[in-house]
């Protein structure tokens, strides 16, 4: 037989259990919401800070606004790689160059398709140190579009860039790395043929 004290204790225990279940449920929902928000939040932070070393797209500028800071020199290194399975030859004409912030500069890269088939490539850039990415502006780059090369074809690919005058003074060397990927099969799957992809 339940006494008033026992009934009260049971009611309090049930209320405590409901509160605990509710807290656990809210905590679980909160963790799921945080997990979904984490990726876009990380991408926004990286976009703003350049922490992941990824550069933005084509930089728009006004010719008259280009004023070189002759008091500084930045060493820009060029690093080229091809992804596993990519057979193209890919290199920069120079391993690096010294540039003045605020001025327009140009580097030449070359690619060669040594195979007997049409191939499509996409190049992905990255900048180190990561905090320099927001200050490295590409006005022209082969990485903005896919490269389609015929069998045995070679191509010269200019890249024009500006190192922002606001680049932190502690940064004296920037490494611009390019990794080239073979996307021939992906283009064939999307367009039906590589020749169609080349004309798109």
mmCIF file with all atom_site columns, C-alpha atoms in Angstrom:
data_model
loop_
_atom_site.group_PDB
_atom_site.id
_atom_site.type_symbol
_atom_site.label_atom_id
_atom_site.label_alt_id
_atom_site.label_comp_id
_atom_site.label_asym_id
_atom_site.label_entity_id
_atom_site.label_seq_id
_atom_site.pdbx_PDB_ins_code
_atom_site.Cartn_x
_atom_site.Cartn_y
_atom_site.Cartn_z
_atom_site.occupancy
_atom_site.B_iso_or_equiv
_atom_site.pdbx_formal_charge
_atom_site.auth_seq_id
_atom_site.auth_comp_id
_atom_site.auth_asym_id
_atom_site.auth_atom_id
_atom_site.pdbx_PDB_model_num
ATOM 1   C CA . UNK A 1 1   ? 0.000  0.000  0.000   1.00 0.00 ? 1   UNK A CA 1
ATOM 2   C CA . UNK A 1 2   ? 1.325  3.399  -1.028  1.00 0.00 ? 2   UNK A CA 1
ATOM 3   C CA . UNK A 1 3   ? 1.553  6.002  1.663   1.00 0.00 ? 3   UNK A CA 1
ATOM 4   C CA . UNK A 1 4   ? 1.356  9.740  0.828   1.00 0.00 ? 4   UNK A CA 1
ATOM 5   C CA . UNK A 1 5   ? 5.135  9.949  1.296   1.00 0.00 ? 5   UNK A CA 1
ATOM 6   C CA . UNK A 1 6   ? 5.740  7.057  -1.119  1.00 0.00 ? 6   UNK A CA 1
ATOM 7   C CA . UNK A 1 7   ? 3.394  8.563  -3.720  1.00 0.00 ? 7   UNK A CA 1
ATOM 8   C CA . UNK A 1 8   ? 5.164  11.904 -3.469  1.00 0.00 ? 8   UNK A CA 1
ATOM 9   C CA . UNK A 1 9   ? 8.565  10.268 -3.852  1.00 0.00 ? 9   UNK A CA 1
ATOM 10  C CA . UNK A 1 10  ? 7.356  8.305  -6.886  1.00 0.00 ? 10  UNK A CA 1
ATOM 11  C CA . UNK A 1 11  ? 5.927  11.463 -8.446  1.00 0.00 ? 11  UNK A CA 1
ATOM 12  C CA . UNK A 1 12  ? 9.196  13.319 -7.859  1.00 0.00 ? 12  UNK A CA 1
ATOM 13  C CA . UNK A 1 13  ? 11.182 10.405 -9.316  1.00 0.00 ? 13  UNK A CA 1
ATOM 14  C CA . UNK A 1 14  ? 8.950  10.344 -12.402 1.00 0.00 ? 14  UNK A CA 1
ATOM 15  C CA . UNK A 1 15  ? 9.322  14.107 -12.821 1.00 0.00 ? 15  UNK A CA 1
ATOM 16  C CA . UNK A 1 16  ? 13.099 13.813 -12.488 1.00 0.00 ? 16  UNK A CA 1
ATOM 17  C CA . UNK A 1 17  ? 13.136 11.035 -15.075 1.00 0.00 ? 17  UNK A CA 1
ATOM 18  C CA . UNK A 1 18  ? 11.087 13.151 -17.516 1.00 0.00 ? 18  UNK A CA 1
ATOM 19  C CA . UNK A 1 19  ? 13.430 16.103 -17.021 1.00 0.00 ? 19  UNK A CA 1
ATOM 20  C CA . UNK A 1 20  ? 16.477 13.887 -17.590 1.00 0.00 ? 20  UNK A CA 1
ATOM 21  C CA . UNK A 1 21  ? 14.987 12.393 -20.767 1.00 0.00 ? 21  UNK A CA 1
ATOM 22  C CA . UNK A 1 22  ? 14.081 15.867 -22.027 1.00 0.00 ? 22  UNK A CA 1
ATOM 23  C CA . UNK A 1 23  ? 17.593 17.166 -21.352 1.00 0.00 ? 23  UNK A CA 1
ATOM 24  C CA . UNK A 1 24  ? 19.140 14.182 -23.118 1.00 0.00 ? 24  UNK A CA 1
ATOM 25  C CA . UNK A 1 25  ? 16.805 14.662 -26.079 1.00 0.00 ? 25  UNK A CA 1
ATOM 26  C CA . UNK A 1 26  ? 17.596 18.370 -26.327 1.00 0.00 ? 26  UNK A CA 1
ATOM 27  C CA . UNK A 1 27  ? 21.307 17.627 -25.965 1.00 0.00 ? 27  UNK A CA 1
ATOM 28  C CA . UNK A 1 28  ? 21.145 15.076 -28.789 1.00 0.00 ? 28  UNK A CA 1
ATOM 29  C CA . UNK A 1 29  ? 19.264 17.502 -31.043 1.00 0.00 ? 29  UNK A CA 1
ATOM 30  C CA . UNK A 1 30  ? 21.790 20.197 -30.198 1.00 0.00 ? 30  UNK A CA 1
ATOM 31  C CA . UNK A 1 31  ? 24.696 17.939 -31.154 1.00 0.00 ? 31  UNK A CA 1
ATOM 32  C CA . UNK A 1 32  ? 23.064 17.073 -34.486 1.00 0.00 ? 32  UNK A CA 1
ATOM 33  C CA . UNK A 1 33  ? 22.408 20.753 -35.199 1.00 0.00 ? 33  UNK A CA 1
ATOM 34  C CA . UNK A 1 34  ? 26.001 21.636 -34.309 1.00 0.00 ? 34  UNK A CA 1
ATOM 35  C CA . UNK A 1 35  ? 27.328 18.858 -36.556 1.00 0.00 ? 35  UNK A CA 1
ATOM 36  C CA . UNK A 1 36  ? 25.270 20.134 -39.504 1.00 0.00 ? 36  UNK A CA 1
ATOM 37  C CA . UNK A 1 37  ? 26.371 23.716 -38.877 1.00 0.00 ? 37  UNK A CA 1
ATOM 38  C CA . UNK A 1 38  ? 30.039 22.854 -38.345 1.00 0.00 ? 38  UNK A CA 1
ATOM 39  C CA . UNK A 1 39  ? 30.978 22.295 -42.011 1.00 0.00 ? 39  UNK A CA 1
ATOM 40  C CA . UNK A 1 40  ? 29.481 25.517 -43.434 1.00 0.00 ? 40  UNK A CA 1
ATOM 41  C CA . UNK A 1 41  ? 30.749 27.428 -40.396 1.00 0.00 ? 41  UNK A CA 1
ATOM 42  C CA . UNK A 1 42  ? 34.248 26.063 -40.975 1.00 0.00 ? 42  UNK A CA 1
ATOM 43  C CA . UNK A 1 43  ? 34.034 26.979 -44.673 1.00 0.00 ? 43  UNK A CA 1
ATOM 44  C CA . UNK A 1 44  ? 33.004 30.540 -43.817 1.00 0.00 ? 44  UNK A CA 1
ATOM 45  C CA . UNK A 1 45  ? 35.869 30.908 -41.334 1.00 0.00 ? 45  UNK A CA 1
ATOM 46  C CA . UNK A 1 46  ? 38.347 29.535 -43.876 1.00 0.00 ? 46  UNK A CA 1
ATOM 47  C CA . UNK A 1 47  ? 36.973 31.846 -46.565 1.00 0.00 ? 47  UNK A CA 1
ATOM 48  C CA . UNK A 1 48  ? 37.451 34.871 -44.330 1.00 0.00 ? 48  UNK A CA 1
ATOM 49  C CA . UNK A 1 49  ? 40.804 33.935 -42.816 1.00 0.00 ? 49  UNK A CA 1
ATOM 50  C CA . UNK A 1 50  ? 42.382 31.835 -45.564 1.00 0.00 ? 50  UNK A CA 1
ATOM 51  C CA . UNK A 1 51  ? 43.184 29.139 -42.981 1.00 0.00 ? 51  UNK A CA 1
ATOM 52  C CA . UNK A 1 52  ? 42.818 26.319 -45.487 1.00 0.00 ? 52  UNK A CA 1
ATOM 53  C CA . UNK A 1 53  ? 45.184 27.964 -47.968 1.00 0.00 ? 53  UNK A CA 1
ATOM 54  C CA . UNK A 1 54  ? 42.583 28.076 -50.722 1.00 0.00 ? 54  UNK A CA 1
ATOM 55  C CA . UNK A 1 55  ? 42.532 31.149 -52.901 1.00 0.00 ? 55  UNK A CA 1
ATOM 56  C CA . UNK A 1 56  ? 39.442 32.925 -54.167 1.00 0.00 ? 56  UNK A CA 1
ATOM 57  C CA . UNK A 1 57  ? 38.304 33.061 -57.798 1.00 0.00 ? 57  UNK A CA 1
ATOM 58  C CA . UNK A 1 58  ? 39.243 35.615 -60.426 1.00 0.00 ? 58  UNK A CA 1
ATOM 59  C CA . UNK A 1 59  ? 40.216 38.942 -58.881 1.00 0.00 ? 59  UNK A CA 1
ATOM 60  C CA . UNK A 1 60  ? 38.655 42.087 -60.313 1.00 0.00 ? 60  UNK A CA 1
ATOM 61  C CA . UNK A 1 61  ? 40.784 45.218 -60.223 1.00 0.00 ? 61  UNK A CA 1
ATOM 62  C CA . UNK A 1 62  ? 41.084 48.712 -61.677 1.00 0.00 ? 62  UNK A CA 1
ATOM 63  C CA . UNK A 1 63  ? 44.328 49.327 -63.572 1.00 0.00 ? 63  UNK A CA 1
ATOM 64  C CA . UNK A 1 64  ? 44.770 52.772 -62.059 1.00 0.00 ? 64  UNK A CA 1
ATOM 65  C CA . UNK A 1 65  ? 44.575 51.338 -58.542 1.00 0.00 ? 65  UNK A CA 1
ATOM 66  C CA . UNK A 1 66  ? 47.730 49.253 -58.978 1.00 0.00 ? 66  UNK A CA 1
ATOM 67  C CA . UNK A 1 67  ? 50.477 50.903 -56.965 1.00 0.00 ? 67  UNK A CA 1
ATOM 68  C CA . UNK A 1 68  ? 53.545 48.797 -56.199 1.00 0.00 ? 68  UNK A CA 1
ATOM 69  C CA . UNK A 1 69  ? 55.127 48.996 -52.765 1.00 0.00 ? 69  UNK A CA 1
ATOM 70  C CA . UNK A 1 70  ? 58.767 49.313 -53.788 1.00 0.00 ? 70  UNK A CA 1
ATOM 71  C CA . UNK A 1 71  ? 59.905 49.151 -50.158 1.00 0.00 ? 71  UNK A CA 1
ATOM 72  C CA . UNK A 1 72  ? 59.075 45.429 -49.925 1.00 0.00 ? 72  UNK A CA 1
ATOM 73  C CA . UNK A 1 73  ? 59.905 42.286 -51.840 1.00 0.00 ? 73  UNK A CA 1
ATOM 74  C CA . UNK A 1 74  ? 58.054 39.001 -51.515 1.00 0.00 ? 74  UNK A CA 1
ATOM 75  C CA . UNK A 1 75  ? 59.487 35.683 -52.656 1.00 0.00 ? 75  UNK A CA 1
ATOM 76  C CA . UNK A 1 76  ? 56.757 33.702 -54.447 1.00 0.00 ? 76  UNK A CA 1
ATOM 77  C CA . UNK A 1 77  ? 57.550 30.002 -54.917 1.00 0.00 ? 77  UNK A CA 1
ATOM 78  C CA . UNK A 1 78  ? 55.767 27.849 -57.507 1.00 0.00 ? 78  UNK A CA 1
ATOM 79  C CA . UNK A 1 79  ? 55.168 24.171 -56.760 1.00 0.00 ? 79  UNK A CA 1
ATOM 80  C CA . UNK A 1 80  ? 53.532 21.861 -59.311 1.00 0.00 ? 80  UNK A CA 1
ATOM 81  C CA . UNK A 1 81  ? 52.196 18.358 -58.748 1.00 0.00 ? 81  UNK A CA 1
ATOM 82  C CA . UNK A 1 82  ? 50.088 15.855 -60.639 1.00 0.00 ? 82  UNK A CA 1
ATOM 83  C CA . UNK A 1 83  ? 47.615 13.643 -58.829 1.00 0.00 ? 83  UNK A CA 1
ATOM 84  C CA . UNK A 1 84  ? 48.135 9.880  -58.726 1.00 0.00 ? 84  UNK A CA 1
ATOM 85  C CA . UNK A 1 85  ? 47.226 8.418  -62.111 1.00 0.00 ? 85  UNK A CA 1
ATOM 86  C CA . UNK A 1 86  ? 47.682 11.717 -63.968 1.00 0.00 ? 86  UNK A CA 1
ATOM 87  C CA . UNK A 1 87  ? 50.300 11.199 -66.702 1.00 0.00 ? 87  UNK A CA 1
ATOM 88  C CA . UNK A 1 88  ? 50.659 14.778 -67.956 1.00 0.00 ? 88  UNK A CA 1
ATOM 89  C CA . UNK A 1 89  ? 53.888 16.703 -67.620 1.00 0.00 ? 89  UNK A CA 1
ATOM 90  C CA . UNK A 1 90  ? 53.201 19.894 -65.667 1.00 0.00 ? 90  UNK A CA 1
ATOM 91  C CA . UNK A 1 91  ? 55.704 22.511 -64.539 1.00 0.00 ? 91  UNK A CA 1
ATOM 92  C CA . UNK A 1 92  ? 56.375 26.213 -64.062 1.00 0.00 ? 92  UNK A CA 1
ATOM 93  C CA . UNK A 1 93  ? 58.989 27.929 -66.221 1.00 0.00 ? 93  UNK A CA 1
ATOM 94  C CA . UNK A 1 94  ? 60.567 29.253 -63.023 1.00 0.00 ? 94  UNK A CA 1
ATOM 95  C CA . UNK A 1 95  ? 60.650 27.796 -59.548 1.00 0.00 ? 95  UNK A CA 1
ATOM 96  C CA . UNK A 1 96  ? 59.869 31.219 -58.121 1.00 0.00 ? 96  UNK A CA 1
ATOM 97  C CA . UNK A 1 97  ? 60.211 34.967 -58.448 1.00 0.00 ? 97  UNK A CA 1
ATOM 98  C CA . UNK A 1 98  ? 60.634 38.052 -56.286 1.00 0.00 ? 98  UNK A CA 1
ATOM 99  C CA . UNK A 1 99  ? 57.733 40.504 -56.548 1.00 0.00 ? 99  UNK A CA 1
ATOM 100 C CA . UNK A 1 100 ? 56.627 43.823 -55.097 1.00 0.00 ? 100 UNK A CA 1
ATOM 101 C CA . UNK A 1 101 ? 53.228 43.940 -53.359 1.00 0.00 ? 101 UNK A CA 1
ATOM 102 C CA . UNK A 1 102 ? 50.613 45.926 -55.246 1.00 0.00 ? 102 UNK A CA 1
ATOM 103 C CA . UNK A 1 103 ? 52.094 45.303 -58.696 1.00 0.00 ? 103 UNK A CA 1
ATOM 104 C CA . UNK A 1 104 ? 50.940 42.999 -61.488 1.00 0.00 ? 104 UNK A CA 1
ATOM 105 C CA . UNK A 1 105 ? 53.131 39.957 -62.099 1.00 0.00 ? 105 UNK A CA 1
ATOM 106 C CA . UNK A 1 106 ? 53.060 37.020 -64.509 1.00 0.00 ? 106 UNK A CA 1
ATOM 107 C CA . UNK A 1 107 ? 54.311 33.448 -64.305 1.00 0.00 ? 107 UNK A CA 1
ATOM 108 C CA . UNK A 1 108 ? 54.235 30.866 -67.082 1.00 0.00 ? 108 UNK A CA 1
ATOM 109 C CA . UNK A 1 109 ? 53.255 27.234 -66.577 1.00 0.00 ? 109 UNK A CA 1
ATOM 110 C CA . UNK A 1 110 ? 53.332 24.469 -69.172 1.00 0.00 ? 110 UNK A CA 1
ATOM 111 C CA . UNK A 1 111 ? 51.466 21.192 -69.590 1.00 0.00 ? 111 UNK A CA 1
ATOM 112 C CA . UNK A 1 112 ? 51.978 18.328 -72.035 1.00 0.00 ? 112 UNK A CA 1
ATOM 113 C CA . UNK A 1 113 ? 49.735 15.383 -72.825 1.00 0.00 ? 113 UNK A CA 1
ATOM 114 C CA . UNK A 1 114 ? 52.108 12.531 -73.787 1.00 0.00 ? 114 UNK A CA 1
ATOM 115 C CA . UNK A 1 115 ? 49.321 10.026 -74.457 1.00 0.00 ? 115 UNK A CA 1
ATOM 116 C CA . UNK A 1 116 ? 47.554 9.033  -77.673 1.00 0.00 ? 116 UNK A CA 1
ATOM 117 C CA . UNK A 1 117 ? 44.146 10.146 -76.410 1.00 0.00 ? 117 UNK A CA 1
ATOM 118 C CA . UNK A 1 118 ? 42.302 13.374 -75.657 1.00 0.00 ? 118 UNK A CA 1
ATOM 119 C CA . UNK A 1 119 ? 42.436 14.194 -71.956 1.00 0.00 ? 119 UNK A CA 1
ATOM 120 C CA . UNK A 1 120 ? 40.843 16.773 -69.651 1.00 0.00 ? 120 UNK A CA 1
ATOM 121 C CA . UNK A 1 121 ? 42.542 18.213 -66.567 1.00 0.00 ? 121 UNK A CA 1
ATOM 122 C CA . UNK A 1 122 ? 41.546 20.470 -63.687 1.00 0.00 ? 122 UNK A CA 1
ATOM 123 C CA . UNK A 1 123 ? 44.141 22.220 -61.552 1.00 0.00 ? 123 UNK A CA 1
ATOM 124 C CA . UNK A 1 124 ? 43.547 23.105 -57.900 1.00 0.00 ? 124 UNK A CA 1
ATOM 125 C CA . UNK A 1 125 ? 45.619 25.887 -56.277 1.00 0.00 ? 125 UNK A CA 1
ATOM 126 C CA . UNK A 1 126 ? 46.695 26.259 -52.671 1.00 0.00 ? 126 UNK A CA 1
ATOM 127 C CA . UNK A 1 127 ? 48.705 28.940 -50.857 1.00 0.00 ? 127 UNK A CA 1
ATOM 128 C CA . UNK A 1 128 ? 51.056 28.644 -47.887 1.00 0.00 ? 128 UNK A CA 1
ATOM 129 C CA . UNK A 1 129 ? 51.142 30.056 -45.319 1.00 0.00 ? 129 UNK A CA 1
ATOM 130 C CA . UNK A 1 130 ? 47.348 29.850 -45.182 1.00 0.00 ? 130 UNK A CA 1
ATOM 131 C CA . UNK A 1 131 ? 46.945 33.392 -43.875 1.00 0.00 ? 131 UNK A CA 1
ATOM 132 C CA . UNK A 1 132 ? 48.527 34.709 -47.097 1.00 0.00 ? 132 UNK A CA 1
ATOM 133 C CA . UNK A 1 133 ? 45.743 33.229 -49.254 1.00 0.00 ? 133 UNK A CA 1
ATOM 134 C CA . UNK A 1 134 ? 43.456 36.225 -48.710 1.00 0.00 ? 134 UNK A CA 1
ATOM 135 C CA . UNK A 1 135 ? 46.222 38.529 -49.984 1.00 0.00 ? 135 UNK A CA 1
ATOM 136 C CA . UNK A 1 136 ? 47.158 36.550 -53.108 1.00 0.00 ? 136 UNK A CA 1
ATOM 137 C CA . UNK A 1 137 ? 44.941 37.686 -55.996 1.00 0.00 ? 137 UNK A CA 1
ATOM 138 C CA . UNK A 1 138 ? 44.873 35.845 -59.330 1.00 0.00 ? 138 UNK A CA 1
ATOM 139 C CA . UNK A 1 139 ? 43.590 37.967 -62.227 1.00 0.00 ? 139 UNK A CA 1
ATOM 140 C CA . UNK A 1 140 ? 44.214 35.277 -64.853 1.00 0.00 ? 140 UNK A CA 1
ATOM 141 C CA . UNK A 1 141 ? 44.719 31.590 -64.190 1.00 0.00 ? 141 UNK A CA 1
ATOM 142 C CA . UNK A 1 142 ? 44.431 28.278 -66.009 1.00 0.00 ? 142 UNK A CA 1
ATOM 143 C CA . UNK A 1 143 ? 42.944 26.960 -62.753 1.00 0.00 ? 143 UNK A CA 1
ATOM 144 C CA . UNK A 1 144 ? 39.755 28.917 -63.510 1.00 0.00 ? 144 UNK A CA 1
ATOM 145 C CA . UNK A 1 145 ? 38.853 26.465 -66.275 1.00 0.00 ? 145 UNK A CA 1
ATOM 146 C CA . UNK A 1 146 ? 39.461 22.907 -67.418 1.00 0.00 ? 146 UNK A CA 1
ATOM 147 C CA . UNK A 1 147 ? 42.333 22.149 -69.761 1.00 0.00 ? 147 UNK A CA 1
ATOM 148 C CA . UNK A 1 148 ? 41.600 19.908 -72.752 1.00 0.00 ? 148 UNK A CA 1
ATOM 149 C CA . UNK A 1 149 ? 44.654 18.630 -74.620 1.00 0.00 ? 149 UNK A CA 1
ATOM 150 C CA . UNK A 1 150 ? 44.782 16.542 -77.770 1.00 0.00 ? 150 UNK A CA 1
ATOM 151 C CA . UNK A 1 151 ? 47.186 13.571 -78.042 1.00 0.00 ? 151 UNK A CA 1
ATOM 152 C CA . UNK A 1 152 ? 50.766 14.842 -77.838 1.00 0.00 ? 152 UNK A CA 1
ATOM 153 C CA . UNK A 1 153 ? 49.646 18.461 -77.414 1.00 0.00 ? 153 UNK A CA 1
ATOM 154 C CA . UNK A 1 154 ? 51.508 20.979 -75.260 1.00 0.00 ? 154 UNK A CA 1
ATOM 155 C CA . UNK A 1 155 ? 50.153 24.250 -73.923 1.00 0.00 ? 155 UNK A CA 1
ATOM 156 C CA . UNK A 1 156 ? 51.587 27.398 -72.357 1.00 0.00 ? 156 UNK A CA 1
ATOM 157 C CA . UNK A 1 157 ? 49.459 28.643 -69.474 1.00 0.00 ? 157 UNK A CA 1
ATOM 158 C CA . UNK A 1 158 ? 50.070 32.157 -68.118 1.00 0.00 ? 158 UNK A CA 1
ATOM 159 C CA . UNK A 1 159 ? 49.032 33.083 -64.595 1.00 0.00 ? 159 UNK A CA 1
ATOM 160 C CA . UNK A 1 160 ? 48.813 36.748 -63.626 1.00 0.00 ? 160 UNK A CA 1
ATOM 161 C CA . UNK A 1 161 ? 48.620 37.793 -60.008 1.00 0.00 ? 161 UNK A CA 1
ATOM 162 C CA . UNK A 1 162 ? 48.848 40.611 -57.480 1.00 0.00 ? 162 UNK A CA 1
ATOM 163 C CA . UNK A 1 163 ? 50.194 40.276 -53.958 1.00 0.00 ? 163 UNK A CA 1
ATOM 164 C CA . UNK A 1 164 ? 48.104 42.643 -51.856 1.00 0.00 ? 164 UNK A CA 1
ATOM 165 C CA . UNK A 1 165 ? 49.897 45.597 -50.295 1.00 0.00 ? 165 UNK A CA 1
ATOM 166 C CA . UNK A 1 166 ? 48.138 44.703 -47.025 1.00 0.00 ? 166 UNK A CA 1
ATOM 167 C CA . UNK A 1 167 ? 49.965 41.372 -46.788 1.00 0.00 ? 167 UNK A CA 1
ATOM 168 C CA . UNK A 1 168 ? 51.206 41.125 -43.164 1.00 0.00 ? 168 UNK A CA 1
ATOM 169 C CA . UNK A 1 169 ? 54.804 42.265 -42.838 1.00 0.00 ? 169 UNK A CA 1
ATOM 170 C CA . UNK A 1 170 ? 55.793 38.999 -41.167 1.00 0.00 ? 170 UNK A CA 1
ATOM 171 C CA . UNK A 1 171 ? 55.086 37.119 -44.418 1.00 0.00 ? 171 UNK A CA 1
ATOM 172 C CA . UNK A 1 172 ? 58.114 37.302 -46.701 1.00 0.00 ? 172 UNK A CA 1
ATOM 173 C CA . UNK A 1 173 ? 57.650 34.068 -48.677 1.00 0.00 ? 173 UNK A CA 1
ATOM 174 C CA . UNK A 1 174 ? 54.513 32.689 -50.313 1.00 0.00 ? 174 UNK A CA 1
ATOM 175 C CA . UNK A 1 175 ? 54.292 29.195 -51.806 1.00 0.00 ? 175 UNK A CA 1
ATOM 176 C CA . UNK A 1 176 ? 51.708 28.769 -54.556 1.00 0.00 ? 176 UNK A CA 1
ATOM 177 C CA . UNK A 1 177 ? 51.063 25.073 -55.154 1.00 0.00 ? 177 UNK A CA 1
ATOM 178 C CA . UNK A 1 178 ? 49.084 23.585 -58.019 1.00 0.00 ? 178 UNK A CA 1
ATOM 179 C CA . UNK A 1 179 ? 47.858 20.001 -58.170 1.00 0.00 ? 179 UNK A CA 1
ATOM 180 C CA . UNK A 1 180 ? 46.608 18.787 -61.547 1.00 0.00 ? 180 UNK A CA 1
ATOM 181 C CA . UNK A 1 181 ? 43.874 16.135 -61.684 1.00 0.00 ? 181 UNK A CA 1
ATOM 182 C CA . UNK A 1 182 ? 42.775 13.905 -64.556 1.00 0.00 ? 182 UNK A CA 1
ATOM 183 C CA . UNK A 1 183 ? 39.020 14.429 -64.932 1.00 0.00 ? 183 UNK A CA 1
ATOM 184 C CA . UNK A 1 184 ? 38.663 12.813 -68.369 1.00 0.00 ? 184 UNK A CA 1
ATOM 185 C CA . UNK A 1 185 ? 36.311 10.057 -67.233 1.00 0.00 ? 185 UNK A CA 1
ATOM 186 C CA . UNK A 1 186 ? 34.165 12.442 -65.197 1.00 0.00 ? 186 UNK A CA 1
ATOM 187 C CA . UNK A 1 187 ? 33.733 14.660 -68.261 1.00 0.00 ? 187 UNK A CA 1
ATOM 188 C CA . UNK A 1 188 ? 32.921 11.648 -70.413 1.00 0.00 ? 188 UNK A CA 1
ATOM 189 C CA . UNK A 1 189 ? 30.272 10.547 -67.918 1.00 0.00 ? 189 UNK A CA 1
ATOM 190 C CA . UNK A 1 190 ? 28.732 14.033 -67.826 1.00 0.00 ? 190 UNK A CA 1
ATOM 191 C CA . UNK A 1 191 ? 28.940 14.981 -71.510 1.00 0.00 ? 191 UNK A CA 1
ATOM 192 C CA . UNK A 1 192 ? 28.965 11.586 -73.185 1.00 0.00 ? 192 UNK A CA 1
ATOM 193 C CA . UNK A 1 193 ? 32.342 12.206 -74.818 1.00 0.00 ? 193 UNK A CA 1
ATOM 194 C CA . UNK A 1 194 ? 35.505 14.182 -74.174 1.00 0.00 ? 194 UNK A CA 1
ATOM 195 C CA . UNK A 1 195 ? 35.122 16.033 -77.476 1.00 0.00 ? 195 UNK A CA 1
ATOM 196 C CA . UNK A 1 196 ? 31.717 17.294 -76.315 1.00 0.00 ? 196 UNK A CA 1
ATOM 197 C CA . UNK A 1 197 ? 33.259 18.424 -73.042 1.00 0.00 ? 197 UNK A CA 1
ATOM 198 C CA . UNK A 1 198 ? 35.990 20.232 -74.957 1.00 0.00 ? 198 UNK A CA 1
ATOM 199 C CA . UNK A 1 199 ? 33.431 22.211 -76.904 1.00 0.00 ? 199 UNK A CA 1
ATOM 200 C CA . UNK A 1 200 ? 31.259 23.095 -73.914 1.00 0.00 ? 200 UNK A CA 1
#
